[in-house]
Structure formats: C-alpha cells, structure tokens
PDB file of C-alpha atoms in Angstrom:
ATOM      1  CA  UNK A 265      -3.388   9.759 -20.854  1.00 75.00           C
ATOM      2  CA  UNK A 266      -1.837   8.315 -17.953  1.00 88.00           C
ATOM      3  CA  UNK A 267       1.511   6.831 -17.357  1.00 92.00           C
ATOM      4  CA  UNK A 268       1.417   3.029 -16.523  1.00 93.00           C
ATOM      5  CA  UNK A 269       1.782   2.497 -12.760  1.00 94.00           C
ATOM      6  CA  UNK A 270       0.974   6.104 -11.977  1.00 96.00           C
ATOM      7  CA  UNK A 271      -1.356   7.885  -9.625  1.00 96.00           C
ATOM      8  CA  UNK A 272      -2.749   9.363 -12.787  1.00 96.00           C
ATOM      9  CA  UNK A 273      -3.661   5.875 -13.901  1.00 95.00           C
ATOM     10  CA  UNK A 274      -5.170   4.421 -10.988  1.00 96.00           C
ATOM     11  CA  UNK A 275      -7.836   8.000 -10.939  1.00 96.00           C
ATOM     12  CA  UNK A 276      -8.535   7.333 -14.640  1.00 95.00           C
ATOM     13  CA  UNK A 277      -9.319   3.456 -14.350  1.00 95.00           C
ATOM     14  CA  UNK A 278     -11.796   4.731 -11.271  1.00 96.00           C
ATOM     15  CA  UNK A 279     -13.342   7.028 -13.632  1.00 96.00           C
ATOM     16  CA  UNK A 280     -13.567   4.997 -16.798  1.00 95.00           C
ATOM     17  CA  UNK A 281     -15.239   2.211 -14.284  1.00 94.00           C
ATOM     18  CA  UNK A 282     -12.964  -0.501 -14.495  1.00 94.00           C
ATOM     19  CA  UNK A 283     -13.363  -3.509 -11.717  1.00 95.00           C
ATOM     20  CA  UNK A 284      -9.569  -3.199 -10.565  1.00 95.00           C
ATOM     21  CA  UNK A 285      -5.989  -2.070 -11.482  1.00 96.00           C
ATOM     22  CA  UNK A 286      -2.691  -4.208 -11.892  1.00 95.00           C
ATOM     23  CA  UNK A 287       0.956  -2.408 -10.172  1.00 96.00           C
ATOM     24  CA  UNK A 288       3.830  -3.711  -9.477  1.00 96.00           C
ATOM     25  CA  UNK A 289       6.320  -3.108  -6.378  1.00 98.00           C
ATOM     26  CA  UNK A 290       9.740  -2.748  -5.672  1.00 98.00           C
ATOM     27  CA  UNK A 291      12.065  -1.518  -2.933  1.00 98.00           C
ATOM     28  CA  UNK A 292      14.122   1.257  -3.444  1.00 98.00           C
ATOM     29  CA  UNK A 293      18.031   1.862  -2.812  1.00 98.00           C
ATOM     30  CA  UNK A 294      16.623   3.811   0.526  1.00 98.00           C
ATOM     31  CA  UNK A 295      13.956   0.630   1.695  1.00 98.00           C
ATOM     32  CA  UNK A 296      11.330   2.306   0.120  1.00 98.00           C
ATOM     33  CA  UNK A 297       8.727   0.562  -1.606  1.00 98.00           C
ATOM     34  CA  UNK A 298       7.774   2.345  -4.956  1.00 98.00           C
ATOM     35  CA  UNK A 299       4.998   1.417  -7.566  1.00 98.00           C
ATOM     36  CA  UNK A 300       6.982   0.650 -10.884  1.00 98.00           C
ATOM     37  CA  UNK A 301       7.244  -1.906 -12.961  1.00 95.00           C
ATOM     38  CA  UNK A 302      10.872  -2.399 -14.529  1.00 96.00           C
ATOM     39  CA  UNK A 303      14.212  -3.047 -12.543  1.00 97.00           C
ATOM     40  CA  UNK A 304      15.233   0.190 -13.833  1.00 98.00           C
ATOM     41  CA  UNK A 305      13.297   4.033 -13.996  1.00 98.00           C
ATOM     42  CA  UNK A 306      14.726   4.286 -17.637  1.00 98.00           C
ATOM     43  CA  UNK A 307      11.769   3.095 -19.695  1.00 97.00           C
ATOM     44  CA  UNK A 308       9.130   5.059 -17.285  1.00 97.00           C
ATOM     45  CA  UNK A 309      10.796   7.966 -16.698  1.00 98.00           C
ATOM     46  CA  UNK A 310      13.316  10.960 -17.486  1.00 97.00           C
ATOM     47  CA  UNK A 311      15.436   9.188 -15.081  1.00 98.00           C
ATOM     48  CA  UNK A 312      18.083   5.942 -15.472  1.00 98.00           C
ATOM     49  CA  UNK A 313      19.106   3.710 -12.960  1.00 98.00           C
ATOM     50  CA  UNK A 314      18.209   0.489 -10.770  1.00 98.00           C
ATOM     51  CA  UNK A 315      15.149   0.688  -8.939  1.00 98.00           C
ATOM     52  CA  UNK A 316      17.242  -0.473  -5.965  1.00 98.00           C
ATOM     53  CA  UNK A 317      20.306   1.491  -6.128  1.00 98.00           C
ATOM     54  CA  UNK A 318      18.577   5.022  -5.908  1.00 98.00           C
ATOM     55  CA  UNK A 319      17.002   6.677  -3.178  1.00 98.00           C
ATOM     56  CA  UNK A 320      13.350   7.609  -3.560  1.00 98.00           C
ATOM     57  CA  UNK A 321      13.790  11.360  -3.705  1.00 98.00           C
ATOM     58  CA  UNK A 322      15.843  10.505  -6.618  1.00 98.00           C
ATOM     59  CA  UNK A 323      13.495   8.577  -8.178  1.00 98.00           C
ATOM     60  CA  UNK A 324      10.510  10.833  -7.695  1.00 97.00           C
ATOM     61  CA  UNK A 325      12.633  13.523  -8.886  1.00 98.00           C
ATOM     62  CA  UNK A 326      12.194  12.016 -12.289  1.00 98.00           C
ATOM     63  CA  UNK A 327       9.198  12.544 -14.312  1.00 97.00           C
ATOM     64  CA  UNK A 328       7.143  10.158 -15.904  1.00 97.00           C
ATOM     65  CA  UNK A 329       5.448   9.666 -19.086  1.00 93.00           C
ATOM     66  CA  UNK A 330       2.675  11.777 -17.878  1.00 92.00           C
ATOM     67  CA  UNK A 331       4.285  14.434 -16.007  1.00 94.00           C
ATOM     68  CA  UNK A 332       3.755  12.457 -13.113  1.00 95.00           C
ATOM     69  CA  UNK A 333       6.614  10.466 -10.528  1.00 97.00           C
ATOM     70  CA  UNK A 334       6.818   7.182  -9.758  1.00 98.00           C
ATOM     71  CA  UNK A 335       4.168   6.691  -6.823  1.00 98.00           C
ATOM     72  CA  UNK A 336       5.184   4.956  -3.494  1.00 98.00           C
ATOM     73  CA  UNK A 337       2.998   2.157  -2.391  1.00 98.00           C
ATOM     74  CA  UNK A 338       1.606   4.703   0.016  1.00 98.00           C
ATOM     75  CA  UNK A 339       0.707   6.946  -1.988  1.00 98.00           C
ATOM     76  CA  UNK A 340      -1.066   4.505  -4.968  1.00 98.00           C
ATOM     77  CA  UNK A 341      -3.053   2.796  -1.773  1.00 98.00           C
ATOM     78  CA  UNK A 342      -4.107   6.315  -0.561  1.00 98.00           C
ATOM     79  CA  UNK A 343      -5.427   6.612  -4.205  1.00 97.00           C
ATOM     80  CA  UNK A 344      -7.285   3.485  -4.480  1.00 97.00           C
ATOM     81  CA  UNK A 345      -8.756   3.475  -1.043  1.00 97.00           C
ATOM     82  CA  UNK A 346     -10.708   6.405  -1.854  1.00 97.00           C
ATOM     83  CA  UNK A 347     -12.496   4.277  -5.088  1.00 96.00           C
ATOM     84  CA  UNK A 348     -13.981   1.087  -5.273  1.00 96.00           C
ATOM     85  CA  UNK A 349     -10.929  -0.376  -7.664  1.00 97.00           C
ATOM     86  CA  UNK A 350      -9.556  -3.863  -6.532  1.00 97.00           C
ATOM     87  CA  UNK A 351      -5.506  -3.485  -6.566  1.00 98.00           C
ATOM     88  CA  UNK A 352      -4.041  -6.308  -7.838  1.00 97.00           C
ATOM     89  CA  UNK A 353      -0.510  -6.216  -6.404  1.00 97.00           C
ATOM     90  CA  UNK A 354       2.640  -7.953  -8.426  1.00 95.00           C
ATOM     91  CA  UNK A 355       5.460  -8.089  -6.046  1.00 95.00           C
ATOM     92  CA  UNK A 356       8.729  -8.071  -8.046  1.00 93.00           C
ATOM     93  CA  UNK A 357      11.291  -8.541  -5.826  1.00 89.00           C
ATOM     94  CA  UNK A 358      11.953 -10.699  -3.555  1.00 88.00           C
ATOM     95  CA  UNK A 359      11.369  -9.874   0.520  1.00 92.00           C
ATOM     96  CA  UNK A 360       8.241  -7.865   0.294  1.00 95.00           C
ATOM     97  CA  UNK A 361       5.823  -9.598   0.970  1.00 95.00           C
ATOM     98  CA  UNK A 362       5.224  -8.658   4.471  1.00 96.00           C
ATOM     99  CA  UNK A 363       5.857  -4.874   4.052  1.00 97.00           C
ATOM    100  CA  UNK A 364       2.854  -4.972   1.256  1.00 98.00           C
ATOM    101  CA  UNK A 365       0.841  -7.290   3.577  1.00 97.00           C
ATOM    102  CA  UNK A 366       0.963  -4.338   6.295  1.00 98.00           C
ATOM    103  CA  UNK A 367       0.193  -1.507   4.029  1.00 98.00           C
ATOM    104  CA  UNK A 368      -2.542  -3.035   2.356  1.00 98.00           C
ATOM    105  CA  UNK A 369      -4.231  -3.845   5.714  1.00 97.00           C
ATOM    106  CA  UNK A 370      -3.365  -0.594   7.752  1.00 97.00           C
ATOM    107  CA  UNK A 371      -4.902   1.114   4.247  1.00 98.00           C
ATOM    108  CA  UNK A 372      -8.038  -0.636   5.260  1.00 98.00           C
ATOM    109  CA  UNK A 373      -8.261  -2.503   1.672  1.00 98.00           C
ATOM    110  CA  UNK A 374      -7.571  -6.300   2.562  1.00 98.00           C
ATOM    111  CA  UNK A 375     -11.212  -7.081   0.702  1.00 97.00           C
ATOM    112  CA  UNK A 376     -10.422  -5.605  -1.914  1.00 97.00           C
ATOM    113  CA  UNK A 377      -6.433  -6.625  -2.908  1.00 98.00           C
ATOM    114  CA  UNK A 378      -5.160  -9.710  -4.259  1.00 97.00           C
ATOM    115  CA  UNK A 379      -1.150 -10.210  -3.853  1.00 96.00           C
ATOM    116  CA  UNK A 380       0.722 -11.940  -6.102  1.00 93.00           C
ATOM    117  CA  UNK A 381       4.005 -12.423  -7.933  1.00 87.00           C
ATOM    118  CA  UNK A 382       5.037 -13.722 -11.474  1.00 71.00           C
ATOM    119  CA  UNK A 383       8.460 -14.467 -10.370  1.00 63.00           C
ATOM    120  CA  UNK A 384      10.224 -17.445  -8.245  1.00 64.00           C
ATOM    121  CA  UNK A 385       9.424 -16.820  -5.007  1.00 65.00           C
ATOM    122  CA  UNK A 386       5.418 -17.139  -5.153  1.00 75.00           C
ATOM    123  CA  UNK A 387       5.783 -19.608  -2.209  1.00 80.00           C
ATOM    124  CA  UNK A 388       5.416 -17.410   0.713  1.00 82.00           C
ATOM    125  CA  UNK A 389       2.334 -15.150  -0.511  1.00 91.00           C
ATOM    126  CA  UNK A 390       0.190 -17.283   0.429  1.00 92.00           C
ATOM    127  CA  UNK A 391      -0.083 -17.739   4.197  1.00 92.00           C
ATOM    128  CA  UNK A 392       1.000 -14.272   4.877  1.00 93.00           C
ATOM    129  CA  UNK A 393      -1.627 -12.839   2.587  1.00 95.00           C
ATOM    130  CA  UNK A 394      -4.186 -15.412   4.084  1.00 95.00           C
ATOM    131  CA  UNK A 395      -3.426 -14.225   7.229  1.00 95.00           C
ATOM    132  CA  UNK A 396      -4.224 -10.469   7.070  1.00 96.00           C
ATOM    133  CA  UNK A 397      -7.107 -11.437   4.983  1.00 97.00           C
ATOM    134  CA  UNK A 398      -6.313 -10.596   1.540  1.00 97.00           C
ATOM    135  CA  UNK A 399      -6.216 -13.249  -1.127  1.00 96.00           C
ATOM    136  CA  UNK A 400      -2.766 -14.745  -2.897  1.00 95.00           C
ATOM    137  CA  UNK A 401      -2.800 -15.035  -6.623  1.00 93.00           C
ATOM    138  CA  UNK A 402      -1.286 -16.367  -9.539  1.00 88.00           C
ATOM    139  CA  UNK A 403      -1.096 -15.239 -13.137  1.00 85.00           C
ATOM    140  CA  UNK A 404      -0.418 -17.591 -15.781  1.00 76.00           C
ATOM    141  CA  UNK A 405       3.282 -17.982 -17.417  1.00 62.00           C
ATOM    142  CA  UNK A 406       6.187 -20.288 -17.817  1.00 55.00           C
ATOM    143  CA  UNK A 407       7.864 -19.069 -14.334  1.00 54.00           C
ATOM    144  CA  UNK A 408       5.301 -20.534 -12.766  1.00 56.00           C
ATOM    145  CA  UNK A 409       3.969 -23.488 -14.932  1.00 53.00           C
ATOM    146  CA  UNK A 410       8.359 -24.710 -15.205  1.00 54.00           C
ATOM    147  CA  UNK A 411       8.300 -24.193 -11.586  1.00 57.00           C
ATOM    148  CA  UNK A 412       5.244 -26.284 -10.047  1.00 57.00           C
ATOM    149  CA  UNK A 413       4.980 -28.698 -12.889  1.00 55.00           C
ATOM    150  CA  UNK A 414       2.132 -28.966 -15.635  1.00 56.00           C
ATOM    151  CA  UNK A 415       0.777 -25.486 -17.131  1.00 68.00           C
ATOM    152  CA  UNK A 416      -2.538 -26.188 -15.889  1.00 80.00           C
ATOM    153  CA  UNK A 417      -2.361 -22.876 -13.393  1.00 85.00           C
ATOM    154  CA  UNK A 418      -5.394 -24.885 -11.127  1.00 90.00           C
ATOM    155  CA  UNK A 419      -2.369 -27.423 -10.436  1.00 85.00           C
ATOM    156  CA  UNK A 420      -0.189 -24.768  -8.854  1.00 83.00           C
ATOM    157  CA  UNK A 421      -3.264 -22.892  -7.288  1.00 89.00           C
ATOM    158  CA  UNK A 422      -3.947 -25.767  -5.734  1.00 90.00           C
ATOM    159  CA  UNK A 423      -0.070 -26.470  -4.863  1.00 86.00           C
ATOM    160  CA  UNK A 424       0.262 -22.985  -3.529  1.00 86.00           C
ATOM    161  CA  UNK A 425      -2.851 -22.835  -1.864  1.00 92.00           C
ATOM    162  CA  UNK A 426      -3.838 -19.637  -3.424  1.00 93.00           C
ATOM    163  CA  UNK A 427      -7.334 -18.138  -4.127  1.00 94.00           C
ATOM    164  CA  UNK A 428      -6.906 -15.788  -6.944  1.00 95.00           C
ATOM    165  CA  UNK A 429      -6.261 -15.871 -10.640  1.00 92.00           C
ATOM    166  CA  UNK A 430      -4.875 -13.021 -13.213  1.00 89.00           C
ATOM    167  CA  UNK A 431      -5.213 -13.870 -16.536  1.00 86.00           C
ATOM    168  CA  UNK A 432      -4.033 -12.181 -19.934  1.00 83.00           C
ATOM    169  CA  UNK A 433      -5.948 -11.655 -23.145  1.00 83.00           C
ATOM    170  CA  UNK A 434      -3.421 -14.295 -24.801  1.00 80.00           C
ATOM    171  CA  UNK A 435      -4.336 -16.621 -21.797  1.00 81.00           C
ATOM    172  CA  UNK A 436      -8.205 -16.543 -21.280  1.00 85.00           C
ATOM    173  CA  UNK A 437     -10.476 -18.993 -22.340  1.00 86.00           C
ATOM    174  CA  UNK A 438     -14.047 -20.234 -21.965  1.00 91.00           C
ATOM    175  CA  UNK A 439     -12.729 -23.533 -19.728  1.00 90.00           C
ATOM    176  CA  UNK A 440     -10.589 -21.255 -17.938  1.00 89.00           C
ATOM    177  CA  UNK A 441     -13.137 -19.134 -16.330  1.00 93.00           C
ATOM    178  CA  UNK A 442     -15.515 -21.927 -15.842  1.00 95.00           C
ATOM    179  CA  UNK A 443     -12.814 -23.645 -14.181  1.00 94.00           C
ATOM    180  CA  UNK A 444     -12.215 -21.047 -11.674  1.00 95.00           C
ATOM    181  CA  UNK A 445     -15.805 -20.402 -11.416  1.00 96.00           C
ATOM    182  CA  UNK A 446     -16.457 -23.812 -10.466  1.00 97.00           C
ATOM    183  CA  UNK A 447     -13.278 -23.719  -8.146  1.00 96.00           C
ATOM    184  CA  UNK A 448     -14.696 -20.248  -6.364  1.00 96.00           C
ATOM    185  CA  UNK A 449     -11.101 -18.834  -7.734  1.00 96.00           C
ATOM    186  CA  UNK A 450     -11.273 -14.587  -7.794  1.00 96.00           C
ATOM    187  CA  UNK A 451     -10.356 -14.047 -11.346  1.00 94.00           C
ATOM    188  CA  UNK A 452      -9.062 -10.973 -12.944  1.00 92.00           C
ATOM    189  CA  UNK A 453      -8.297  -9.895 -16.338  1.00 89.00           C
ATOM    190  CA  UNK A 454      -5.006  -8.037 -17.560  1.00 84.00           C
ATOM    191  CA  UNK A 455      -5.557  -5.322 -20.191  1.00 80.00           C
ATOM    192  CA  UNK A 456      -2.753  -2.895 -20.972  1.00 69.00           C
ATOM    193  CA  UNK A 457      -4.004  -0.097 -22.569  1.00 54.00           C
TER     194      UNK A 457
END
C-alpha cells in the first residue's frame, strides 16, 4: 500500500483509474515546497520535527510508510503530468499561493488543477489562481463556515469567487451535488484510502 502524499500514492491512483488526487503543500525551513499533510514529519515519516524548521535534505533523509520519501511539489507535479489525474492542491501555510500557481503553470497543469486551503488564508487564492487559468476551490468545514457566515458552501464560493468544491464522504449529499452542477461548480470527493 502506498503512503499518503507520496509519489507511489499518485502512481497507484493513476493505475487504479481514479479521476484525481488531493495533496497538501508546506514550505520547508530552507524555502522548498514539499508535499506533506502535517506540520511535523513525525506521523508520516521515520523522522521528527517541524517541516518549517527542517531542510529539504533532512526531510528527504526520512522514509515514509511505503519506503519512499516526502516528495517536493515539483516531483509530485512531474508524476501527475504523466497521467490524466486532476490535482487538488491544499495549501497548508500562508504565502504559498504564488509559488504553487507558478509551479502548476510551469508543468502545464493549469486545466488539471484546483488550488484551495481549508485554513483562514483562502482569500487570496481565487484571483491568483484564476489569473493563471487554475480553478480555486474550497472545502466544507467549520473554519470556512465560521469565517464567512452560514455553513452553506455556495455562500462561501460566491463570497470568494471560487469555482470548485471538495466534498468529504461526511459532507456529500444529493442536494449539494445537484446545486454544484446547476451552478457549474467543479466538484471533487475526498476519500481516504
């Protein structure tokens, strides 16, 4: 089995015929972009420490659960570029938008990508992503609902000028899917495997 947020997981997803992958991006202590969910490497690698305090070399010296290493954003996008996978890119830290938009554009993946953040710094994503022809998305969650008013994701989409919605198995309903289709909102479903 491939570990989360790894090159092997992206290759496996493509082999299984899924439509897309969701992955997380953080900045290392030496200003590199890596694909990792947590703020620390403790849970997903053999190492320990905060991603933003470790160098890329240090992070890549640790192994992931499948024996691989934590990929850089460039490595992840290179693998995805060889597939038909859609990339749903979750920005875990503020200040990543411009670098991620540039990387996606450099790899020619604008039409296959959605950039979003489940955190409180999503405001600047839509304009920057749209300028590069990339979709800007939201996820359904209490952080966004609390910040932008009601828990209705379409209110948040309208407020932010987003055009994509990532649902979870807990949040998906027929009503949400119908409204997304009616509003021409690109929709993805996050399934942890």
